[in-house]
Coordinates of C-alpha atoms in Angstrom, one line a residue:
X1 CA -37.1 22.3 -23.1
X2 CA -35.2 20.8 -20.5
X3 CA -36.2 17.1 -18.8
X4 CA -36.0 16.9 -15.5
X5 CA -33.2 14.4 -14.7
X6 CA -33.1 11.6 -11.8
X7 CA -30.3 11.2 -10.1
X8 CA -28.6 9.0 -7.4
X9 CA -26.3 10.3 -5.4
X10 CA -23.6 8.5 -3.0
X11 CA -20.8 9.5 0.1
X12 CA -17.9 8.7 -0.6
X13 CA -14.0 9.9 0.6
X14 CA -12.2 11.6 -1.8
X15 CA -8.4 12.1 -2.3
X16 CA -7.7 15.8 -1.8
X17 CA -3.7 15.7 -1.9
X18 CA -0.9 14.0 -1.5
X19 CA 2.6 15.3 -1.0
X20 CA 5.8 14.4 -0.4
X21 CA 9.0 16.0 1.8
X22 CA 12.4 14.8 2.1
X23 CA 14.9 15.5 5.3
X24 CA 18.3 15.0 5.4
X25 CA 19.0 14.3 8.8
X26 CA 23.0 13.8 10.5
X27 CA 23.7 13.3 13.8
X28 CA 27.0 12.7 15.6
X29 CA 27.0 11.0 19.1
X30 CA 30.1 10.0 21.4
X31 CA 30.1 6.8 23.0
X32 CA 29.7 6.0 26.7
X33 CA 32.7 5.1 28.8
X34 CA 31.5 1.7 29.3
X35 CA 32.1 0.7 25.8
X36 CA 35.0 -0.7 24.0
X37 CA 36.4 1.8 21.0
X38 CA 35.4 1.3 17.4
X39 CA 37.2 -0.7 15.5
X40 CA 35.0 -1.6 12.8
X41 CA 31.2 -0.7 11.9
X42 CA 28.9 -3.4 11.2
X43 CA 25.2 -3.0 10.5
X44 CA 22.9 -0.2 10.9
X45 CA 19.5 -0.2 10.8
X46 CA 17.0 3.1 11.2
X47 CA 13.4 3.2 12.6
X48 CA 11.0 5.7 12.7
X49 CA 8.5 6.6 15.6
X50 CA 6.0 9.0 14.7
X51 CA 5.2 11.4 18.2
X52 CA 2.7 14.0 16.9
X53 CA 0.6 15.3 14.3
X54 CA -0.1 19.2 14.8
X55 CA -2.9 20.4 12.6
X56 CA -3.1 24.0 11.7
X57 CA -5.8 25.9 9.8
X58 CA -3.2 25.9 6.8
X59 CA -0.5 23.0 7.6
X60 CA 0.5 20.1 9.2
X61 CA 3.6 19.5 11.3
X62 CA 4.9 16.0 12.2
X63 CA 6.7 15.3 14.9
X64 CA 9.1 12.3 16.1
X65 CA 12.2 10.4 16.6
X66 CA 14.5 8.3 14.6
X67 CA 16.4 5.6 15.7
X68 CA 19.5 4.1 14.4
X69 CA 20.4 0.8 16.0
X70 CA 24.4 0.7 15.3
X71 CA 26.4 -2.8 15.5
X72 CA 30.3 -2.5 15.6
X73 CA 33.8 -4.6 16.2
X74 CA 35.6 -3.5 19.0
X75 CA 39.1 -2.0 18.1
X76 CA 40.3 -5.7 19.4
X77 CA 38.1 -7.1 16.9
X78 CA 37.0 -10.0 19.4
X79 CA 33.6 -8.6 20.6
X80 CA 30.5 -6.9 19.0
X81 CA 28.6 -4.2 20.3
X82 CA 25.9 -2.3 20.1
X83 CA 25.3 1.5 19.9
X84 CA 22.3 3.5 19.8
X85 CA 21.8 7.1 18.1
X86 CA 18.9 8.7 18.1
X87 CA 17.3 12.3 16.2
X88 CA 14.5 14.3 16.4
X89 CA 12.4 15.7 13.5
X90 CA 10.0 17.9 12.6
X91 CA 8.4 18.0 9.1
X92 CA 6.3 21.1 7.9
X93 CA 3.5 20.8 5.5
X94 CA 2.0 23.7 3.9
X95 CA -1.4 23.5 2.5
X96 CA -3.5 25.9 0.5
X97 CA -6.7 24.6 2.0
X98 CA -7.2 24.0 5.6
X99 CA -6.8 21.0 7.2
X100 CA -8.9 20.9 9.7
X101 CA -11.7 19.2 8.1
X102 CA -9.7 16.8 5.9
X103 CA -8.6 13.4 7.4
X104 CA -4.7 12.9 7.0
X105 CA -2.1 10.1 6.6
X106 CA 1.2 10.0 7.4
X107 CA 3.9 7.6 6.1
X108 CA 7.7 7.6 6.7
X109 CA 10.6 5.7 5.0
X110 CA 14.2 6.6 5.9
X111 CA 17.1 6.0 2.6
X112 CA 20.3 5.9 1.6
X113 CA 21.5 5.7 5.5
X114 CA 25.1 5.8 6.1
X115 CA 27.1 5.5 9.6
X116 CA 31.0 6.8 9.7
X117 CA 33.3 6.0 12.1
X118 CA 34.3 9.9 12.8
X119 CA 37.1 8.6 15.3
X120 CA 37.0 5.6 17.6
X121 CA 35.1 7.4 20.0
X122 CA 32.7 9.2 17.8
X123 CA 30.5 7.7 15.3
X124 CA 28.1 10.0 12.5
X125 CA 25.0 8.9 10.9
X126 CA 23.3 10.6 7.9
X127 CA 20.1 9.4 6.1
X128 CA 17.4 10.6 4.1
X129 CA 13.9 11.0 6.0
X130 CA 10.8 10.9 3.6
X131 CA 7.7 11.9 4.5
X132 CA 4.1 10.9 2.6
X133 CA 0.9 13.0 3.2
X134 CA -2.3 11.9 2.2
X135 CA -5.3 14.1 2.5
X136 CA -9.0 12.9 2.3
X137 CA -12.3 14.6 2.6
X138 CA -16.0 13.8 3.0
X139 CA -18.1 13.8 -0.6
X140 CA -20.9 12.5 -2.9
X141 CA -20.5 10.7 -6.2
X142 CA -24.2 11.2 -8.3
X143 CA -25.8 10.0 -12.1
X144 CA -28.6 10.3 -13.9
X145 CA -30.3 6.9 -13.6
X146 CA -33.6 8.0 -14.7
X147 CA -35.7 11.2 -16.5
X148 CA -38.7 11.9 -15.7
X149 CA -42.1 12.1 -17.9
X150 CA -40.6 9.1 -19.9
X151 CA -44.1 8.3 -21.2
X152 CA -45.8 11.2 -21.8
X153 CA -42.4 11.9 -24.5
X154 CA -42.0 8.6 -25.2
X155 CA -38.3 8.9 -24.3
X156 CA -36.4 5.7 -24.5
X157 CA -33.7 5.2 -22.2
X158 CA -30.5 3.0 -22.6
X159 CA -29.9 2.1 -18.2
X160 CA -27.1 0.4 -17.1
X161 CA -25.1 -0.3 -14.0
X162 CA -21.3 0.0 -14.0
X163 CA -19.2 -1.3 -11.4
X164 CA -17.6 1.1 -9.1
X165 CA -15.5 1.3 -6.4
X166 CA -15.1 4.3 -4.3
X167 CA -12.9 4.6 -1.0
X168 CA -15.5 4.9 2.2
X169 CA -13.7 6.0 5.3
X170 CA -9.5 7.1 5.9
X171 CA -9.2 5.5 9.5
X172 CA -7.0 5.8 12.4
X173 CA -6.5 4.0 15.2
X174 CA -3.6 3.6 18.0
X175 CA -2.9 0.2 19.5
X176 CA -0.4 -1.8 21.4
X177 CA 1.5 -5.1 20.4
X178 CA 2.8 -6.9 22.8
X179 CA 4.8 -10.2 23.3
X180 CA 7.0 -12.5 25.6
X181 CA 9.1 -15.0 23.7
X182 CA 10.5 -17.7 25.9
X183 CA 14.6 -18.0 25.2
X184 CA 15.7 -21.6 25.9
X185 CA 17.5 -24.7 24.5
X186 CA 21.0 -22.4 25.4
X187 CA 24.0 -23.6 27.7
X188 CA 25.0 -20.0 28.0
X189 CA 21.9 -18.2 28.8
X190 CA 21.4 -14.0 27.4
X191 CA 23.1 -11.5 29.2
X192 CA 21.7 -8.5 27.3
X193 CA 20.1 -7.0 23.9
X194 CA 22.2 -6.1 21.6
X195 CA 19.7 -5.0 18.8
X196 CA 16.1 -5.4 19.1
X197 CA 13.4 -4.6 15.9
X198 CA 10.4 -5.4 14.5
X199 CA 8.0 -5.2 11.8
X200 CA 4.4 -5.6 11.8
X201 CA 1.9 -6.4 8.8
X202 CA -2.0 -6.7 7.9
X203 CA -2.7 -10.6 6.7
X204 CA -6.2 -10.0 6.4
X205 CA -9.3 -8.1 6.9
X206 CA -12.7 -9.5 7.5
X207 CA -15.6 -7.2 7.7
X208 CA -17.9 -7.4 9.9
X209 CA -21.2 -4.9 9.8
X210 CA -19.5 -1.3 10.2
X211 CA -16.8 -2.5 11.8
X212 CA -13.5 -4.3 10.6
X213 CA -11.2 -7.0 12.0
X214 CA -8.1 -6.9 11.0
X215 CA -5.4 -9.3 11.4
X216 CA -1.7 -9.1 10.9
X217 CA 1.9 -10.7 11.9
X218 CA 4.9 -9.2 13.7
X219 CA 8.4 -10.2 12.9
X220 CA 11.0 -9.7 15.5
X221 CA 14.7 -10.1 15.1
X222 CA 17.2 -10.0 18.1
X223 CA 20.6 -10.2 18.4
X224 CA 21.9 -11.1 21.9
X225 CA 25.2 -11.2 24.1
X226 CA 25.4 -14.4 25.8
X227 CA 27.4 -14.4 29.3
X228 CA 31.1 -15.8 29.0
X229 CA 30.8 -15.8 25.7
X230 CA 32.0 -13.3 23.0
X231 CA 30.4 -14.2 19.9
X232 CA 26.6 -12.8 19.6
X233 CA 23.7 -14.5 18.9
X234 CA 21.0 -14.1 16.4
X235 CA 17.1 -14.9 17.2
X236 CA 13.8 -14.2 14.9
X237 CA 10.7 -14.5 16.5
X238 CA 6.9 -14.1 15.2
X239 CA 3.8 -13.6 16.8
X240 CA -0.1 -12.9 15.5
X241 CA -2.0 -9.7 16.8
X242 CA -5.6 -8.6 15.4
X243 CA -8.0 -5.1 15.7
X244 CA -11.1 -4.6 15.4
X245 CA -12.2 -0.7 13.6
X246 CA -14.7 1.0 13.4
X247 CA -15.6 1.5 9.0
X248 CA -18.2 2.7 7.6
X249 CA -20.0 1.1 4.2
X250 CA -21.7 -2.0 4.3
X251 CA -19.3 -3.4 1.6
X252 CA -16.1 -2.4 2.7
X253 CA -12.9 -4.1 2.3
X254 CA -9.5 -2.5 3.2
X255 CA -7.4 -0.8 0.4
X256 CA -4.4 0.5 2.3
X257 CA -2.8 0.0 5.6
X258 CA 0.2 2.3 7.1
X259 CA 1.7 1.0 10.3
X260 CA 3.7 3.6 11.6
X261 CA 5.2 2.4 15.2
X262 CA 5.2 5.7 18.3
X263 CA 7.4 3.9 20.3
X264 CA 8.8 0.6 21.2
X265 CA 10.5 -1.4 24.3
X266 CA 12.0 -4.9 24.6
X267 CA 13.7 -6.7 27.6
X268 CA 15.1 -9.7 28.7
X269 CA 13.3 -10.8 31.8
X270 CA 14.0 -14.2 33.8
X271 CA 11.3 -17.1 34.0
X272 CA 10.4 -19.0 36.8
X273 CA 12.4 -22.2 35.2
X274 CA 15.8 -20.0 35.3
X275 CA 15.4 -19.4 31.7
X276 CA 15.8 -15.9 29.7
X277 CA 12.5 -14.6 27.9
X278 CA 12.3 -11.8 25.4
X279 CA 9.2 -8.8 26.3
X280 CA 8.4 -6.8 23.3
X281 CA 5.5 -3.9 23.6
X282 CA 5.0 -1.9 20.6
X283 CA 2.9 1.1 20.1
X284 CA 1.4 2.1 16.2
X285 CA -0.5 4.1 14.7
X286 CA -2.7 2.4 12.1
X287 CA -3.7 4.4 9.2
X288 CA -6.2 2.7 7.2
X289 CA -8.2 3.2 3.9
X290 CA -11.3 1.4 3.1
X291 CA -13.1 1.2 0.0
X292 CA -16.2 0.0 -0.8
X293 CA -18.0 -1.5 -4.2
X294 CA -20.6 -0.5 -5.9
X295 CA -23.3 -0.7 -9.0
X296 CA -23.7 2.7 -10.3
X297 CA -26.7 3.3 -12.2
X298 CA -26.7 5.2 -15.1
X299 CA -27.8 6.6 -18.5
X300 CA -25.4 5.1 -21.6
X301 CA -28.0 6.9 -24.0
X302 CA -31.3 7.9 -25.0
X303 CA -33.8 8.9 -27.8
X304 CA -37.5 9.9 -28.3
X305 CA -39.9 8.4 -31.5
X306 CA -42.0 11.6 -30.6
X307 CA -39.1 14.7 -30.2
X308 CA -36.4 15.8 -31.1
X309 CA -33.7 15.4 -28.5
X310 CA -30.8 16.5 -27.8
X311 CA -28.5 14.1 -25.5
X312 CA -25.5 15.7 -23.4
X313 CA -23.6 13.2 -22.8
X314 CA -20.2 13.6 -20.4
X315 CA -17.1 11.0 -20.0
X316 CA -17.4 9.1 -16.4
X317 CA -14.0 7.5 -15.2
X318 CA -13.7 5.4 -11.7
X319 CA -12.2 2.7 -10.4
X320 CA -13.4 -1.1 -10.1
X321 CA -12.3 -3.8 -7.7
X322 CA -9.7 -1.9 -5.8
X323 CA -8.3 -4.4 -3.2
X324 CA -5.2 -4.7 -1.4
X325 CA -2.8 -7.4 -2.9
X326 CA 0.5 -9.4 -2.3
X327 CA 3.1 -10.9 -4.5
X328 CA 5.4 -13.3 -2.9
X329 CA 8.7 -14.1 -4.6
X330 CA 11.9 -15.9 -4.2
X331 CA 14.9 -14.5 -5.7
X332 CA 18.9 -16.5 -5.8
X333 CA 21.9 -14.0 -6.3
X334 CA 25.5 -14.7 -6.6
X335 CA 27.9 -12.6 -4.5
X336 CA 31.3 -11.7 -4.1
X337 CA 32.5 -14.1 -1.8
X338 CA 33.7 -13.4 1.7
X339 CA 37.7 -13.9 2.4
X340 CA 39.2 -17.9 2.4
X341 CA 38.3 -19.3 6.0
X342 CA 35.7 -17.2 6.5
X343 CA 32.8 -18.4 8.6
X344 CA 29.7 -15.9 9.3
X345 CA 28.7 -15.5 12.9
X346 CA 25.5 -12.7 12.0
X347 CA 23.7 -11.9 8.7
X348 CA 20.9 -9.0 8.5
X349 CA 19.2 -7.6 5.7
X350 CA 16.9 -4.6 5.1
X351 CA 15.5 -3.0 1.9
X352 CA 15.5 0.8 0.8
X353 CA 14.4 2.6 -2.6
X354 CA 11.1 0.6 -3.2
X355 CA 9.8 2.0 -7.0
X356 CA 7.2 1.6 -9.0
X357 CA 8.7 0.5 -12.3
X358 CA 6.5 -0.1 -15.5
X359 CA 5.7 -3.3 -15.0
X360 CA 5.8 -3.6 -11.2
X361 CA 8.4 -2.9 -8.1
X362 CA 11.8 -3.1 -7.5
X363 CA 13.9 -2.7 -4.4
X364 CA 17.4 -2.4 -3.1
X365 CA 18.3 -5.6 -0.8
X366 CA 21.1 -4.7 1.5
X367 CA 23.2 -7.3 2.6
X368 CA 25.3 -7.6 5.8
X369 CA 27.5 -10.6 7.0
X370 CA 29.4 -10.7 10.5
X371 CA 32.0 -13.3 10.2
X372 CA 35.0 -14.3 12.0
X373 CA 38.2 -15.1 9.8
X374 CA 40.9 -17.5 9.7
X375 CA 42.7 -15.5 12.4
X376 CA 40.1 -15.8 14.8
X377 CA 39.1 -12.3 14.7
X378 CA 35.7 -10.3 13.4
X379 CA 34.9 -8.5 10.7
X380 CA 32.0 -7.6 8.3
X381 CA 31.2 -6.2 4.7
X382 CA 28.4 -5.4 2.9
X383 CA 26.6 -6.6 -0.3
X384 CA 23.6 -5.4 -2.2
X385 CA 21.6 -6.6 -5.3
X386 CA 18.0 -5.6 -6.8
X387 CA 14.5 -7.1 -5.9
X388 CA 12.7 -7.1 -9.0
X389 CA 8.9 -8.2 -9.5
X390 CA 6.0 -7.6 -12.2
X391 CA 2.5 -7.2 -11.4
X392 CA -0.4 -9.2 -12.5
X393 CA -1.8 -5.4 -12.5
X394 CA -1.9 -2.5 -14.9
X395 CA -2.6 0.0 -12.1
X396 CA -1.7 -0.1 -9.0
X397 CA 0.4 1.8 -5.7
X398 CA 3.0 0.5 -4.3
X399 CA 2.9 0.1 -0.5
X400 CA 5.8 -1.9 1.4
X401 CA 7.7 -4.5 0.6
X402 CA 8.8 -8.0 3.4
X403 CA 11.8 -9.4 3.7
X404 CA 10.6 -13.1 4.7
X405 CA 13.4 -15.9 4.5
X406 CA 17.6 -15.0 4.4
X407 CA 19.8 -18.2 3.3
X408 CA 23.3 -17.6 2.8
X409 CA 26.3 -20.2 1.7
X410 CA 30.2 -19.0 1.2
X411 CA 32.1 -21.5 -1.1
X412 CA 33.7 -21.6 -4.4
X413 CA 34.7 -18.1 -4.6
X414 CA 30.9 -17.1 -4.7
X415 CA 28.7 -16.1 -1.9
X416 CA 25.3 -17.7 -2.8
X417 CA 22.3 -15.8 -1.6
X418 CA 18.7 -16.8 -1.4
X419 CA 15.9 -14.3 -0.3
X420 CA 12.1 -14.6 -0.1
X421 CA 10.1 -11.6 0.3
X422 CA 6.6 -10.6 -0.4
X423 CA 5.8 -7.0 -2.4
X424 CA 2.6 -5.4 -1.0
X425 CA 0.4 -2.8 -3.3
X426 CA -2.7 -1.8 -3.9
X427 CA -4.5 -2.5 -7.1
X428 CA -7.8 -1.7 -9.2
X429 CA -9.0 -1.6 -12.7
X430 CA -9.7 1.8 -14.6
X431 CA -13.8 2.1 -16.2
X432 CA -13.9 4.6 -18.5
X433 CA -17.7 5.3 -19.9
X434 CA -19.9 7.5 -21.4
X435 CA -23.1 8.4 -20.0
X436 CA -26.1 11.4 -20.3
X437 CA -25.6 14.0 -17.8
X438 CA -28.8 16.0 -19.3
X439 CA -31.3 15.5 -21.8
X440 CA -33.4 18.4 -23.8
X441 CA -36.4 18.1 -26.1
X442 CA -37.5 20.1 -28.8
X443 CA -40.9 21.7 -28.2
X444 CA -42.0 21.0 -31.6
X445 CA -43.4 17.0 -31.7
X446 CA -42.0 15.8 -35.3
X447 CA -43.8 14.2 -38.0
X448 CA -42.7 10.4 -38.3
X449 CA -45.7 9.6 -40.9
X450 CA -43.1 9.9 -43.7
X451 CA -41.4 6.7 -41.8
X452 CA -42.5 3.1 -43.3
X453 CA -43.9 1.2 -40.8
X454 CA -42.0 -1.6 -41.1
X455 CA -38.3 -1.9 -42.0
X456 CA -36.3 -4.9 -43.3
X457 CA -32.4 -4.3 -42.6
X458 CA -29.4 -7.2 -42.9
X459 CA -28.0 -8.2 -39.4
X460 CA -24.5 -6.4 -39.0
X461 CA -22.6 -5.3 -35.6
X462 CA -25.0 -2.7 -35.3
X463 CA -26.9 -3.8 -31.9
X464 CA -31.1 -3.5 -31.5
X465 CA -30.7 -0.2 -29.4
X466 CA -28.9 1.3 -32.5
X467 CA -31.2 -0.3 -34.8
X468 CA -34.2 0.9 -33.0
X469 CA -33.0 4.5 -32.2
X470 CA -32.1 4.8 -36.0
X471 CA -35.9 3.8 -37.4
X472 CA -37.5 4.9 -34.4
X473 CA -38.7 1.7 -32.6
X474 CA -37.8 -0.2 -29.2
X475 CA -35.7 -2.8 -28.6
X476 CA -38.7 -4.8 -27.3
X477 CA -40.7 -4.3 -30.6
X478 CA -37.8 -5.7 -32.5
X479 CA -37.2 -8.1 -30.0
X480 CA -41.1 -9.5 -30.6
X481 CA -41.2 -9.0 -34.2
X482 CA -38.4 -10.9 -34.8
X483 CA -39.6 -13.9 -32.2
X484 CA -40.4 -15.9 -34.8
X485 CA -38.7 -14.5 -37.8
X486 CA -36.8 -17.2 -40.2
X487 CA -35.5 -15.4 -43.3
X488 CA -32.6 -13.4 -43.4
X489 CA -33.6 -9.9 -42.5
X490 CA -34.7 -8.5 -39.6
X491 CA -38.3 -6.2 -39.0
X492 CA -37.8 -3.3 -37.6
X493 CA -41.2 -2.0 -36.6
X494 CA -42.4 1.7 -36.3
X495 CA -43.0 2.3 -32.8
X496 CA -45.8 4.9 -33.8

């Protein structure tokens, strides 16, 4: 017969896919009359603004705009200048369920970009645009914690609690950034932008009852043209922001954050001293997965000193402590050096290709130096190295990675190279266990008469649950009989 089980059932949000899409995008633009001819490209540097998320009943389309910020030499090679290219996308996600009632993520990294000089009027760009989709849904977690008519069958339970963690809520929320950094301390005050972005990051989330406030850090980095004078100017600013978000689970902490930025304006507006100030407004979408952690109680085994019983038992695997983490490192890398007399004016850098590896996660670094040479004149090249880091994790998911510090020093044939940066990921612990999903007794009582009362057995790695369900006791009857007990043996009483 079977035994009616108790169980304890919990919400939880539940991973229901995850894909991924890559676009090649290339677009060619001309260049407006009021700028100087190509001579030479310099950086380039691609951002993505997400504009819309279109739900269907079986897909998702996404919907936005990439920009490539373009620096270049002038064909006189005495001035640099800035270009802007823009393309629109559209990314199609077909889904065999529908996607109405599933909660959706969106992520964007744009690769292997490359800008050509197609003549000096006309400049191409090509990249690679990939697109993450994460799906989520509403759903219970339950196990047997209990049986009932324990006493009546004298069924013996082994209980435990294993800890758990389970992601609570996949949130989104819009919100604005904005910022005015004061420019001063300059003879030759800003004439215009030639190259604004920035980069925003969570730094910590506190919770506080259902709700969660997070806090985070924008980087901006500027390059300007200052009046009457040709060579540019390069300017990083920081500034604090925090949110507060709705989340539900009394436990929560965050697991995941996606920033994804919908649009973005800067400008240089004057102060009331005569000064130059910087006005950054930036508009993301936050994307955010919380998890919360639990005890789950449950059932490791059981047994009966009155039936036999039959235990089905099924494997249970979850995640523990899953948490969002950072790894800072600092990494020195010898270059090729730039030409004899050559003294940099601009450096930028940006990362592509972040990897799990099998330790951790690597990145590309890309390097870029503006520098004027012996002759007076501008020009630029481009280095690259890897960004290499292993995990204090065995499981984890990787999820950006911060360029925080740039050092650079040209001398002795070598360009000398010193980065900082910070690798963010996600990590958690696997729990693999055992435990009774069902229990059935025999209708037949057996006859333990045939069973001495008392057992004496040698201590071995065999623990007093085994001991007791082998010559049908308790754990508490050994536990007593042996209170006392100074010889060598143990006493296993007879429960019955």
């Amino acid at each position: 017969m079977n035994i009616n089980a108790v169980s304890q059932e919990y919400s939880c949000c539940r991973e229901v896919f995850r894909h991924t899409k890559n676009t090649r995008l290339y677009q060619e633009s001309i260049l407006p009359d009021t700028l100087e001819d190509v001579g030479k490209l310099a950086s380039s540097r691609a951002t993505v603004y997400l504009k819309s998320k279109d739900i269907g009943a079986h897909g998702i389309t996404a919907g936005g705009e990439v920009e490539f910020r373009i620096l270049y030499i002038s064909e006189s090679r005495k001035q640099v200048l800035a270009f802007t290219v823009t393309k629109d996308f559209s990314v199609d996600f077909e889904l065999e369920q529908s996607a109405e009632a599933v909660s959706t993520q969106l992520h964007f990294e744009v690769t292997n970009l490359q800008t050509r000089t197609v003549n000096p009027r006309k400049l191409s760009v090509e990249a690679d645009l990939c697109a993450f989709l994460y799906g989520y849904e509403q759903g219970s977690v339950s196990t047997v914690s209990d049986v009932e008519q324990r006493e009546e069958y004298h069924i013996h339970l082994a209980q435990e609690s294993i800890p758990s963690s389970f992601l609570c809520a996949a949130v989104e929320k819009s919100f604005v950034v904005s910022e005015q950094f004061p420019i001063e301390g300059y003879a030759t005050p800003m004439e215009a932008i030639l190259s604004a972005y920035a980069e925003s990051d969570i730094t910590d989330c506190q919770m506080l009852g259902n709700k969660a406030l997070l806090k985070g850090v924008t980087r901006v980095h500027g390059i300007f043209r200052r009046q009457e004078c040709l060579e540019p100017l390069t300017l990083d600013f920081t500034c604090p922001f925090s949110q507060l978000v709705e989340c539900e689970g009394e436990n929560g902490t965050l697991f995941r954050a996606l920033l994804e930025q919908s649009a973005a304006y800067f400008s240089l507006t004057d102060t009331i001293g005569g000064g130059k100030s910087l006005e950054m407004e930036l508009h993301y979408v936050g994307q955010l997965l919380f998890c919360e952690n639990r005890e789950l109680p449950a059932v490791r085994d059981c047994y009966s000193n009155q039936y036999a019983l039959t235990c089905h038992c099924v494997p249970l695997r979850c995640r523990r402590d899953q948490h969002r983490e950072q790894l800072r490192l600092a990494q020195d890398e010898e270059l090729d050096a730039l030409p004899p007399g050559a003294v940099p004016i601009l450096q930028s850098a940006s990362t592509d290709n972040l990897a799990a590896t099998e330790r951790g996660m690597r990145c590309r670094v890309l390097l870029g130096v503006l520098y004027s040479g012996e002759d007076g004149l501008y020009s630029y090249q481009q280095r690259s190295f890897w960004l290499e880091a292993d995990l204090p994790v065995s499981h984890f998911e990787e999820n950006g990675v911060v360029l925080e510090e740039l050092r650079l020093r040209n001398e002795n044939e070598l360009l000398f190279c010193h980065v900082s940066a910070k690798f963010l990921y996600s990590s958690w612990e696997e729990n693999d266990s055992t435990v009774v999903d069902g229990i059935e007794l025999s209708e037949e009582t057996v006859d333990f008469s045939s069973f001495p009362s008392l057992t004496l057995v040698r201590p071995g790695a065999e623990s007093s649950w085994e001991l007791a369900k082998k010559h049908h006791s308790t754990p508490e009857a050994i536990e007593e009989a042996n209170r006392d007990n100074q010889t060598a043996v143990l006493l296993i009483p007879k429960a019955l």
